[in-house]
CSV table of C-alpha atoms and ligand atoms in Angstrom, one decimal:
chain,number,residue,atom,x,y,z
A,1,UNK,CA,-26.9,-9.3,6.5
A,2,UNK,CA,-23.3,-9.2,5.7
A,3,UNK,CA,-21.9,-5.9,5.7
A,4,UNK,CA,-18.9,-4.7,3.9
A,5,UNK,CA,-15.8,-2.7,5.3
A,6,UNK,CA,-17.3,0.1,4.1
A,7,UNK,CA,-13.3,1.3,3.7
A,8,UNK,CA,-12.6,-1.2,0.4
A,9,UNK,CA,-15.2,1.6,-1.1
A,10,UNK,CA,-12.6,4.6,-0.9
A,11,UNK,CA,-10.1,2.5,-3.2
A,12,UNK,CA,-9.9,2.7,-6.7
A,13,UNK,CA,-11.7,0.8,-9.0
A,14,UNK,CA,-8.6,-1.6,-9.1
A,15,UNK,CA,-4.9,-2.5,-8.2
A,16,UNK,CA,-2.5,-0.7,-10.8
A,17,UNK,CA,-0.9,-3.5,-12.1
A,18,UNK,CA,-4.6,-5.5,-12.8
A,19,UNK,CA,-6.0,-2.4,-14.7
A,20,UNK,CA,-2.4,-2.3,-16.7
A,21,UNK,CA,-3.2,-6.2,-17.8
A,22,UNK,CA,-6.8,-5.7,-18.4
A,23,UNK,CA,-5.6,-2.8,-21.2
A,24,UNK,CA,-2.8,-4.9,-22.3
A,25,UNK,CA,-5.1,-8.1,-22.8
A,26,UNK,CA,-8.0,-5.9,-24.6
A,27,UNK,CA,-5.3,-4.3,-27.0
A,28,UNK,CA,-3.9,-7.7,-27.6
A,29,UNK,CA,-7.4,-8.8,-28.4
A,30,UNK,CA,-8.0,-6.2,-30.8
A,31,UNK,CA,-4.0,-6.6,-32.4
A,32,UNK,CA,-3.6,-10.3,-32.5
A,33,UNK,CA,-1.1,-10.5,-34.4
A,34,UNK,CA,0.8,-7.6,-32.6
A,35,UNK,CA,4.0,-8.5,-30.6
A,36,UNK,CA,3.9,-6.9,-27.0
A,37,UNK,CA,6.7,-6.2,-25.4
A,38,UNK,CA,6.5,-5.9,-21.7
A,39,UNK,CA,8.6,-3.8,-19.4
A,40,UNK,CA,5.3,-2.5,-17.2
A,41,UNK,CA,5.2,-4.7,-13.8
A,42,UNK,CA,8.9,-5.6,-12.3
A,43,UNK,CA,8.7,-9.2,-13.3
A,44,UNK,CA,11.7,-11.2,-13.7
A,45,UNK,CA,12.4,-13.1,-17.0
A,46,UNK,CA,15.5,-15.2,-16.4
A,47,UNK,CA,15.4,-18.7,-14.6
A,48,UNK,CA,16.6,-19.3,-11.2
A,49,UNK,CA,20.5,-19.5,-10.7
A,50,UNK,CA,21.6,-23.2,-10.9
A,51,UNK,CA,23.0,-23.1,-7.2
A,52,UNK,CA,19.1,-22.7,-6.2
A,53,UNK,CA,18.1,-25.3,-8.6
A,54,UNK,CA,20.1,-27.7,-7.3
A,55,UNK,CA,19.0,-26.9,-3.4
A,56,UNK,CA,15.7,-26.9,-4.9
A,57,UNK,CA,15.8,-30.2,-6.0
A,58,UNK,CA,18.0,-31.9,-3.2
A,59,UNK,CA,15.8,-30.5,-1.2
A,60,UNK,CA,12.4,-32.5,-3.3
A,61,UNK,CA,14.6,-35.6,-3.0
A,62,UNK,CA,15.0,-35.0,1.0
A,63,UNK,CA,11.0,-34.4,1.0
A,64,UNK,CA,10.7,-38.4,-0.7
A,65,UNK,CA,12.1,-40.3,2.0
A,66,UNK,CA,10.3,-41.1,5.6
A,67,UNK,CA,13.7,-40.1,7.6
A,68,UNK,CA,14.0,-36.9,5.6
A,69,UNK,CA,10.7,-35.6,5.3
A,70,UNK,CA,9.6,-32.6,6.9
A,71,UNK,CA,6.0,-31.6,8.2
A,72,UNK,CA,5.4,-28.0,9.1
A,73,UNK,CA,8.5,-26.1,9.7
A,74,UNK,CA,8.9,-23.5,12.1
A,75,UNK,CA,6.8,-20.5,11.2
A,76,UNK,CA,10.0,-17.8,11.1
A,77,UNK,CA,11.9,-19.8,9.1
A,78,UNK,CA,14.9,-22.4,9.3
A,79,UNK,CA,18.0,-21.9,11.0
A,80,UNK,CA,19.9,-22.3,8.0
A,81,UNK,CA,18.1,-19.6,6.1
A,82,UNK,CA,17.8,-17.5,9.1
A,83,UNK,CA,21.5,-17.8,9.4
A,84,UNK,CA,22.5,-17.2,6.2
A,85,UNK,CA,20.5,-14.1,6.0
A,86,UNK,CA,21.9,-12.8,9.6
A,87,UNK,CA,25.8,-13.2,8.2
A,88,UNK,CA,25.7,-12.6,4.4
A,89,UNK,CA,23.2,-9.4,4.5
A,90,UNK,CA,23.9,-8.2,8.0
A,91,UNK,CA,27.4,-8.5,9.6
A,92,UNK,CA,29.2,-8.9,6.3
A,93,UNK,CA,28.1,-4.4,6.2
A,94,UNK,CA,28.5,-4.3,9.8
A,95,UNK,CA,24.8,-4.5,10.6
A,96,UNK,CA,24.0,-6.1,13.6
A,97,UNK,CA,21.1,-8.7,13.2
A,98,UNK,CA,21.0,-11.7,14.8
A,99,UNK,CA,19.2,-14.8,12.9
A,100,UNK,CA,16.1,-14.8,15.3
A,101,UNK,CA,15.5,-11.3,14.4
A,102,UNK,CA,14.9,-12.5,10.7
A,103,UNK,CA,11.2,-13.5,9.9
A,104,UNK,CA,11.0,-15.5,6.4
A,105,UNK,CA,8.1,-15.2,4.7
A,106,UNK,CA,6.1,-15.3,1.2
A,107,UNK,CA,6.3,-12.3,-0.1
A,108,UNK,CA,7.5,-8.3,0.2
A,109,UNK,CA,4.4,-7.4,-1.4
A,110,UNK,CA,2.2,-9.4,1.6
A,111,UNK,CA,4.8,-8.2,4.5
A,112,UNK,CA,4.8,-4.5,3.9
A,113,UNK,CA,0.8,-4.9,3.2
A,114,UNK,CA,0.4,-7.0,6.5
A,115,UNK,CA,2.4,-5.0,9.1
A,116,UNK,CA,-0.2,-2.1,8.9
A,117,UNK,CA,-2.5,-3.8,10.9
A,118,UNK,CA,0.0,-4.0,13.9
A,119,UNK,CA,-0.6,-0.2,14.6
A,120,UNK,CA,-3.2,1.8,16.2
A,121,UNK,CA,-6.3,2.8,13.7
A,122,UNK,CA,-5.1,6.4,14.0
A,123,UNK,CA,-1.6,6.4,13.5
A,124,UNK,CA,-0.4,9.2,10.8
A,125,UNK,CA,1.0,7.5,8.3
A,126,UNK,CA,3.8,9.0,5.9
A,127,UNK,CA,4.1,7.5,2.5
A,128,UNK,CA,6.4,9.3,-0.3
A,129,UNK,CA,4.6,10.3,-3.8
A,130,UNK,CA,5.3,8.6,-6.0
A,131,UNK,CA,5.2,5.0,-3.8
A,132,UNK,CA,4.2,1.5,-4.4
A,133,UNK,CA,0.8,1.2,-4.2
A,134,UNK,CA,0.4,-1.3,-1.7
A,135,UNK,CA,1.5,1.1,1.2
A,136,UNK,CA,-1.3,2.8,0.6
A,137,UNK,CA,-4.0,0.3,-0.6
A,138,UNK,CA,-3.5,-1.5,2.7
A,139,UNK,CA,-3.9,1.4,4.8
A,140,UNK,CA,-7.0,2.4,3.0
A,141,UNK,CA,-8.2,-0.8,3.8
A,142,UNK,CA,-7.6,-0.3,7.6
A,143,UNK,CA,-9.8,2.1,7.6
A,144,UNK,CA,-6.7,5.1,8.0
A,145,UNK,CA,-7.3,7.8,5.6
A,146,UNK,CA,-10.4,9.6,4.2
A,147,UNK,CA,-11.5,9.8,0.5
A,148,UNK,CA,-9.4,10.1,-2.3
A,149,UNK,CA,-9.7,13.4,-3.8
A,150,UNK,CA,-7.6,15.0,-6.2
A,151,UNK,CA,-5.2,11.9,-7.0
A,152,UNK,CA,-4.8,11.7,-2.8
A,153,UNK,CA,-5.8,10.3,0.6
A,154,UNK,CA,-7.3,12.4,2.9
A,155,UNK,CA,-5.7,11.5,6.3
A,156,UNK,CA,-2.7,10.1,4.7
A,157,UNK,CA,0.8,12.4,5.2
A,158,UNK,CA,2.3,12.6,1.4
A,159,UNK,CA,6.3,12.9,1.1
A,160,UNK,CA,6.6,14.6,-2.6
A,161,UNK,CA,9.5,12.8,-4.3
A,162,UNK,CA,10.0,15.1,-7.6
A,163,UNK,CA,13.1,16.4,-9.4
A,164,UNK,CA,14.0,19.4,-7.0
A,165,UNK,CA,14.9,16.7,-4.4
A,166,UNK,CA,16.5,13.7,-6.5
A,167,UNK,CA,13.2,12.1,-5.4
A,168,UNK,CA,14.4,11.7,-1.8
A,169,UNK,CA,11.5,13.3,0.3
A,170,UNK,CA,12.1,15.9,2.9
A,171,UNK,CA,11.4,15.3,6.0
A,172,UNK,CA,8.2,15.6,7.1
A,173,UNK,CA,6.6,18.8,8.1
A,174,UNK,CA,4.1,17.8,11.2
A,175,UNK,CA,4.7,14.6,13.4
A,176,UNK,CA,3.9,11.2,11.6
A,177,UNK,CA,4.1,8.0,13.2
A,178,UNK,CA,4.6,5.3,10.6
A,179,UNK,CA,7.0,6.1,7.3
A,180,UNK,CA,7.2,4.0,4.6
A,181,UNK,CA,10.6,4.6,2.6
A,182,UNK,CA,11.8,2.4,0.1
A,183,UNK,CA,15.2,2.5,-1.6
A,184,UNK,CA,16.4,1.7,-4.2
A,185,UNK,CA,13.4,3.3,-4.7
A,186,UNK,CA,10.2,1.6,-6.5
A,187,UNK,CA,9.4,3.4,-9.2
A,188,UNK,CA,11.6,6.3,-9.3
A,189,UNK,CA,15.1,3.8,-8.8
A,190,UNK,CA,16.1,6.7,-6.8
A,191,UNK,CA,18.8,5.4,-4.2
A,192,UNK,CA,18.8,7.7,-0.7
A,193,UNK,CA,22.5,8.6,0.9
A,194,UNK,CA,23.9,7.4,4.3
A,195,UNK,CA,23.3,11.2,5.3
A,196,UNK,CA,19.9,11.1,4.1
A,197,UNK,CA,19.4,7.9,6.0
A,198,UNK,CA,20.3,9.2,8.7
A,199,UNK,CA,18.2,12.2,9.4
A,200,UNK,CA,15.6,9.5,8.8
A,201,UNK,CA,16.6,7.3,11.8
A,202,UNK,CA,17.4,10.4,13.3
A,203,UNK,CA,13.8,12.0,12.9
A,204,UNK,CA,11.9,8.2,14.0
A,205,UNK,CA,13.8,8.9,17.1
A,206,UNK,CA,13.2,12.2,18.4
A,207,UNK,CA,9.3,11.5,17.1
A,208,UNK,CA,9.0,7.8,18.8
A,209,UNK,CA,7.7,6.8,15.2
A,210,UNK,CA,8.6,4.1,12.8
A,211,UNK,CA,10.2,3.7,9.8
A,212,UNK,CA,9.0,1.1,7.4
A,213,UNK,CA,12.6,0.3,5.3
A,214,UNK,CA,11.5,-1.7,1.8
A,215,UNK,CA,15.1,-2.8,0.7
A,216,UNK,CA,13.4,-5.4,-2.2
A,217,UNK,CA,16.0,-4.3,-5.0
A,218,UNK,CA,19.5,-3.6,-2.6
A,219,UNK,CA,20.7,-6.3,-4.8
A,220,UNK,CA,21.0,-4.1,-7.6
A,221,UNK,CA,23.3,-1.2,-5.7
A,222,UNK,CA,26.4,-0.8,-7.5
A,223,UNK,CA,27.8,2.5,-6.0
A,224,UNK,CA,29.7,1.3,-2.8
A,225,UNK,CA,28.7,4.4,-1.1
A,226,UNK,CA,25.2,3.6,-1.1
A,227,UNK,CA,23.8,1.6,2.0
A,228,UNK,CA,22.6,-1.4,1.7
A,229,UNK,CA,20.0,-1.9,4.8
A,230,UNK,CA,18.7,0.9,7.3
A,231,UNK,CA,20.7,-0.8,10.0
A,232,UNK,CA,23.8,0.3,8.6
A,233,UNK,CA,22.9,3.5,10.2
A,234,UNK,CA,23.8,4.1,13.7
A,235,UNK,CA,20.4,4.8,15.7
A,236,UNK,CA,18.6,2.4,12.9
A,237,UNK,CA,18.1,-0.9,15.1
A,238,UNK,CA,15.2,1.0,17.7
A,239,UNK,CA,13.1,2.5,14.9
A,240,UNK,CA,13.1,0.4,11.6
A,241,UNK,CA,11.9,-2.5,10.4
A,242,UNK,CA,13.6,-3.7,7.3
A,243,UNK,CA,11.6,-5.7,4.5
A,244,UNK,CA,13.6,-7.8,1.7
A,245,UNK,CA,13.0,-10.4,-1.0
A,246,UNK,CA,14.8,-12.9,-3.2
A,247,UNK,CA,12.2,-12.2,-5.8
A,248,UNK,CA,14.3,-9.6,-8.2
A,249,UNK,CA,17.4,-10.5,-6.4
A,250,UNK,CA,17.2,-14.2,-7.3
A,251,UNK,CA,14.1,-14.3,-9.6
A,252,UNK,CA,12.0,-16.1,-6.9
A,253,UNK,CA,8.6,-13.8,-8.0
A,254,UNK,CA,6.8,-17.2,-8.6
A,255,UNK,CA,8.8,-18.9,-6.6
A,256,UNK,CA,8.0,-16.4,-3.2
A,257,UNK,CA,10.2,-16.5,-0.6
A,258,UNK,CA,11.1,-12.8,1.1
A,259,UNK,CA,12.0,-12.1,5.0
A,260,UNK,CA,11.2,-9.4,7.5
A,261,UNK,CA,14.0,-8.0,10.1
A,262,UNK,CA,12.7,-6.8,13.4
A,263,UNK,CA,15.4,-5.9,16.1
A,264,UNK,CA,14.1,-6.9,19.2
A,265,UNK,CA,15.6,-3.4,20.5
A,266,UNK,CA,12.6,-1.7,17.9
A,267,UNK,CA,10.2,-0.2,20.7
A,268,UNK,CA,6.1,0.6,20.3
A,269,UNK,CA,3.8,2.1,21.9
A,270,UNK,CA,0.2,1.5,24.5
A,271,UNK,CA,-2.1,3.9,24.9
A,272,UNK,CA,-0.1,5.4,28.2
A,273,UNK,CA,3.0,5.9,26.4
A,274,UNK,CA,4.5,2.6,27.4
A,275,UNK,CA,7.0,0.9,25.3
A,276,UNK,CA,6.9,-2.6,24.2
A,277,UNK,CA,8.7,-4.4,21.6
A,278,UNK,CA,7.7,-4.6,18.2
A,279,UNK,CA,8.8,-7.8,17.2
A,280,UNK,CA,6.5,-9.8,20.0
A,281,UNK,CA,3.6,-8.2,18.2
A,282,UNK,CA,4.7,-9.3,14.5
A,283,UNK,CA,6.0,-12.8,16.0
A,284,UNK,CA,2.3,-13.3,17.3
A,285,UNK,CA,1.0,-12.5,14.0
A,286,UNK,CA,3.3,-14.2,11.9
A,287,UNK,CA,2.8,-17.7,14.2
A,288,UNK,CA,-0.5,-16.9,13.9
A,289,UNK,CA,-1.9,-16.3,10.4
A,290,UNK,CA,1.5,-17.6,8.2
A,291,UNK,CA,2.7,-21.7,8.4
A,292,UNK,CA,5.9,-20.7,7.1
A,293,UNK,CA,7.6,-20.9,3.4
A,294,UNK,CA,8.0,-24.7,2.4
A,295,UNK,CA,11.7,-26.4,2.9
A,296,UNK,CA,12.1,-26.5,-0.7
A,297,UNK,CA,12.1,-23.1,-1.1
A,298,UNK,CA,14.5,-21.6,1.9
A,299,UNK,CA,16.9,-24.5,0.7
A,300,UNK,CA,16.7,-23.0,-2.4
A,301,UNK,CA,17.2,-19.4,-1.3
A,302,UNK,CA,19.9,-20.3,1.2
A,303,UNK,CA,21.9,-21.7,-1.9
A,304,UNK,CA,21.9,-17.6,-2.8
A,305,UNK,CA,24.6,-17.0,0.1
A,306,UNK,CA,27.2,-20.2,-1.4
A,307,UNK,CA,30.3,-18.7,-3.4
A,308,UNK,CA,28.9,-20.1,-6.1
A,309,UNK,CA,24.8,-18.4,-5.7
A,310,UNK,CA,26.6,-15.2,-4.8
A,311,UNK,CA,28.5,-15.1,-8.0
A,312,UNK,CA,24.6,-16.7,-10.5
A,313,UNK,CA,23.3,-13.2,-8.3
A,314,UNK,CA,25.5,-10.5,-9.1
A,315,UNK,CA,25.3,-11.8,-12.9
A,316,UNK,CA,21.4,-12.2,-12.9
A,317,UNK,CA,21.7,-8.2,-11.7
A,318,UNK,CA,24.5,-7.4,-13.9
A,319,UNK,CA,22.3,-8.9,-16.6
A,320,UNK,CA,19.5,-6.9,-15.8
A,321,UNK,CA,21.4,-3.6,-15.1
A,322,UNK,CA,22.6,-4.4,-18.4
A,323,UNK,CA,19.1,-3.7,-20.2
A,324,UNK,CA,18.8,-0.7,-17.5
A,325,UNK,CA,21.7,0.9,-18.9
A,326,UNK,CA,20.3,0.4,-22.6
A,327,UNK,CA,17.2,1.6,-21.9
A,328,UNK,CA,18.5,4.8,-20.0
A,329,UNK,CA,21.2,5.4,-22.6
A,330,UNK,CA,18.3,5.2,-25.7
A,331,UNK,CA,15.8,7.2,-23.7
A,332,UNK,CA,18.2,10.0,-22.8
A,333,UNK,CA,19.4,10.2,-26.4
A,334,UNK,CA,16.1,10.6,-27.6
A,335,UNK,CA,15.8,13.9,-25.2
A,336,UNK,CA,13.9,13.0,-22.2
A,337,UNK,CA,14.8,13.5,-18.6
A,338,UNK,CA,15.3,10.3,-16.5
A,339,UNK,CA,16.7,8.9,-13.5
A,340,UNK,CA,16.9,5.6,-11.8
A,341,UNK,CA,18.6,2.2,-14.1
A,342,UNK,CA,22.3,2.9,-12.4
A,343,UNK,CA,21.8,1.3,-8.8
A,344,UNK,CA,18.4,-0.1,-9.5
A,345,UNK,CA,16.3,-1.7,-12.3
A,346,UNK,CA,13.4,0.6,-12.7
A,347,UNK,CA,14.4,4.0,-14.9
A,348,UNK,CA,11.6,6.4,-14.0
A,349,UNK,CA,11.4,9.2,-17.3
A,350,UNK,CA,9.6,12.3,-17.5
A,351,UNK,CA,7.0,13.0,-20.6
A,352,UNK,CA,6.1,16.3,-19.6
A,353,UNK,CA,2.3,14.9,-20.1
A,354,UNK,CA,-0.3,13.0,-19.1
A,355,UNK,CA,1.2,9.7,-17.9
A,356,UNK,CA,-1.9,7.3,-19.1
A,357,UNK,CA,-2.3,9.2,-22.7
A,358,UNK,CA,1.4,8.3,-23.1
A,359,UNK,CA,1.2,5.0,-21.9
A,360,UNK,CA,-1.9,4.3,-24.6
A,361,UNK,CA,1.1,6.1,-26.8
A,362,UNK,CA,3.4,3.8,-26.3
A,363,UNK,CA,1.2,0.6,-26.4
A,364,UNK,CA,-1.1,1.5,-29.5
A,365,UNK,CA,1.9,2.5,-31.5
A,366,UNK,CA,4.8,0.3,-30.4
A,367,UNK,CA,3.0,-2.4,-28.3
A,368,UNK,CA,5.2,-1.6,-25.2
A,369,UNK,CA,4.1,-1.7,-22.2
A,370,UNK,CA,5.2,0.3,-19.5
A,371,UNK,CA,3.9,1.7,-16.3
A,372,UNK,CA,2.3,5.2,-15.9
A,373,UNK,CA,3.6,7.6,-13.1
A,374,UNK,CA,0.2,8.9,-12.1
A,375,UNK,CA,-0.5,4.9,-11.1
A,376,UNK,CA,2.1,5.5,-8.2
A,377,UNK,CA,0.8,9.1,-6.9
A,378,UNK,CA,-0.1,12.7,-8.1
A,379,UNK,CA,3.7,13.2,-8.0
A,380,UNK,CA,3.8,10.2,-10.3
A,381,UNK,CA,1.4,12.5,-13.2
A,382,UNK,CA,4.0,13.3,-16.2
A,383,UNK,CA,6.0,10.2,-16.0
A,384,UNK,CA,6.2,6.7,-16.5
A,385,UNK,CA,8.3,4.1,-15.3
A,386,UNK,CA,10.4,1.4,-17.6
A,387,UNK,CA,11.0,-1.9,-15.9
A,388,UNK,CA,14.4,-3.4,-17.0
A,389,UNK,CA,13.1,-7.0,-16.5
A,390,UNK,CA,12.6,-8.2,-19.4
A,391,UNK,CA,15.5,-10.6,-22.0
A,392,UNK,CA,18.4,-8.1,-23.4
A,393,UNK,CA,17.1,-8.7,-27.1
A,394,UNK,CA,13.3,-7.7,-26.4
A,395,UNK,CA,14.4,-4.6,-24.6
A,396,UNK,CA,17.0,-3.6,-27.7
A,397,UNK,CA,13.7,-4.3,-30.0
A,398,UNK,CA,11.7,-2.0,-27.1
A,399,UNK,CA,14.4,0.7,-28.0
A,400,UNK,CA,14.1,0.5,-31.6
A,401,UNK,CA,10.5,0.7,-31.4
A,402,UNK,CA,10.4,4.0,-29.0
A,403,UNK,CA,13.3,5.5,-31.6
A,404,UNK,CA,11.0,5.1,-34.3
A,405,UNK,CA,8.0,6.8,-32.8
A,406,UNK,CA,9.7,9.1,-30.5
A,407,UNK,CA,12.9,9.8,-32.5
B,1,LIG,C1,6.4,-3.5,-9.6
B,1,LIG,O1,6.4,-3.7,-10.8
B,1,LIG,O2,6.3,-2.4,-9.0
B,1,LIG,C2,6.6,-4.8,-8.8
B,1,LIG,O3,6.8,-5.9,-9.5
B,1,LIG,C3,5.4,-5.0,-8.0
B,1,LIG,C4,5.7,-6.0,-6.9
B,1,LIG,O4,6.9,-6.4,-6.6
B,1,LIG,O5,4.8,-6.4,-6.3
């Protein structure tokens, strides 16, 4: 008899971004002729910049002849991307990463879900409320929490992220040894300070824990006082692991190429307390369970670090910050309380209700779909969170709907 993990039992029914496109397929069932306009999941609209095109192709043309053709590459990625990555993200802020430390991978999403099982089945593990769900799903899965009762995880150590702290959690109040932060922030596009980062790296420390660092939308910082990566602060490189994509920063979400940064200076710990470093363990699973991204794909990413991909980047952001500041800008006017859409592309909004009933709101009378707060944590109940990936002209036509049924 096959027995289940008897753990996939205490999730919900269904991953928050399924259940959203179950409702949104049965209302366009019932509406056929209604035009949806979608600004729920972060999924990026606009084609890849030419500079990756091109590597993308050269790279298809390489992959056609017998000298040129490559087999399996190395699992951590190519030098070249590995490079690129180490000089363009790293030393050009004054981080200090080296190009081995840089593991290139498929996806954010299966990273931050996969490194969970490199830790002891009872670590305490801090998440902030609201957080991307996967944090949490995957530690369900592991078998690290309890039941979920009242919108919440027995087991798990919950960071509130609300309006009295600009959605940057306080530290947390009992010793944790795992803490997933992620800034910009996903959903609240909340960005966190260097001070604030710093009593982060500062706490890991004096705690032996770990911090968890998802910097998937740095690419849209435009304040120059906001850091960029965790290792910008002092202290950073022997308790964080950093994760990053090219999916929003280069539209690569079906495309799926992503890297993990593990200082070899970042200590864990046995069972007696003695340290050992975290990237052997992560480098034995990656070898292990991953065959590496295809060549195509890091040419294509590496072509983000030429003059020429830096410059398709900053205007695939800009273009997106662009529907950010529209959305903001019409949300605000029509009285609601909002943050996020200045350094980041999700604008997180408060209805002052129940987050689902004004989802169903906003879907059933404007067919736009956005995400509900409650999907992302109790702390998440009242809000919902506008995505600002989506073409400039469907979000303007988003606006007008809202105006006409909120206005
Ligand atoms: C989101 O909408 O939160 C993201 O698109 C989800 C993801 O990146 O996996």
């Amino acid at each position: 008899m096959v027995r289940i993990n008897p753990h996939y039992g205490k999730l919900q029914s269904s991953y928050l971004f399924s259940d959203i496109a179950r409702r949104i397929a049965k209302f366009q069932e019932a509406n056929p002729g209604r035009n949806i306009i979608r600004l729920g999941i972060g999924d990026v609209t606009q084609p890849l910049p030419p500079a990756c095109i091109e590597a993308f192709h050269k790279a298809v043309d390489e992959m056609a002849m017998e000298n040129n053709f490559r087999g399996y590459g190395p699992e951590q990625g190519y030098d070249f991307l590995r490079e690129a990555i180490s000089e363009n993200d790293y030393h050009a802020v004054g981080a200090d990463i080296s190009p081995d430390e840089v593991f290139v991978s498929d996806g954010a999403k299966c990273d931050t879900g996969n490194f969970q099982e490199l830790f002891a089945s009872d670590a305490v593990i801090a998440v902030p409320d609201p957080v991307y769900p996967v944090y949490v799903d995957t530690n369900v899965m592991a078998g690290r929490t309890g039941a979920f009762v009242n919108g919440r995880y027995d087991g798990l150590v919950y960071l509130s992220s609300v309006r009295e702290n600009n959605y940057v959690p306080a530290l947390p109040d009992r010793p944790v040894d795992v803490i997933y932060l992620c800034f910009p922030n996903n959903p609240t596009g909340a960005t966190a300070t260097r001070e604030q980062l710093s009593e982060w790296v500062a706490y890991a420390r004096d705690h032996k824990a770990l911090i968890l660092f998802d910097a998937a939308y740095e690419a849209f910082i435009r304040d120059p006082e906001i850091p960029h990566s965790i290792f910008e602060i002092d202290g950073a490189r022997e308790v964080a692991v950093e994760f990053r994509s090219f999916s929003k920063t280069a539209g690569f979400t079906g495309t799926r190429c992503a890297f993990t940064v593990i200082p070899k200076t970042c200590m864990v710990y046995d069972d007696a307390g003695n340290p050992s470093p975290l990237f052997n363990l992560w480098n034995r699973r990656h070898t292990t369970k991953f065959n590496g991204v295809s060549y195509p794909v890091q040419r294509a990413a590496a072509a983000i670090y030429t003059d020429k991909g830096k410059r398709q980047v900053r205007g695939l952001t800009d273009y997106y910050l662009k529907n950010a500041r529209k959305i903001r800008g019409v949300i605000s006017k029509l009285g609601f309380y909002c943050i996020g859409g200045d350094n980041s592309p999700y604008i997180w909004i408060q209805v002052n209700g129940d987050s689902w009933a004004f989802f169903d709101r906003l879907l059933n009378d404007a067919a736009v779909v956005t995400t509900p707060g409650s999907g992302f944590g109790s702390c998440g109940e009242g809000y919902i969170r506008i995505s600002a990936f989506s073409q400039y002209e469907k979000v303007e036509e988003a606006m007008d709907r809202l105006q006409n049924i909120l206005g």
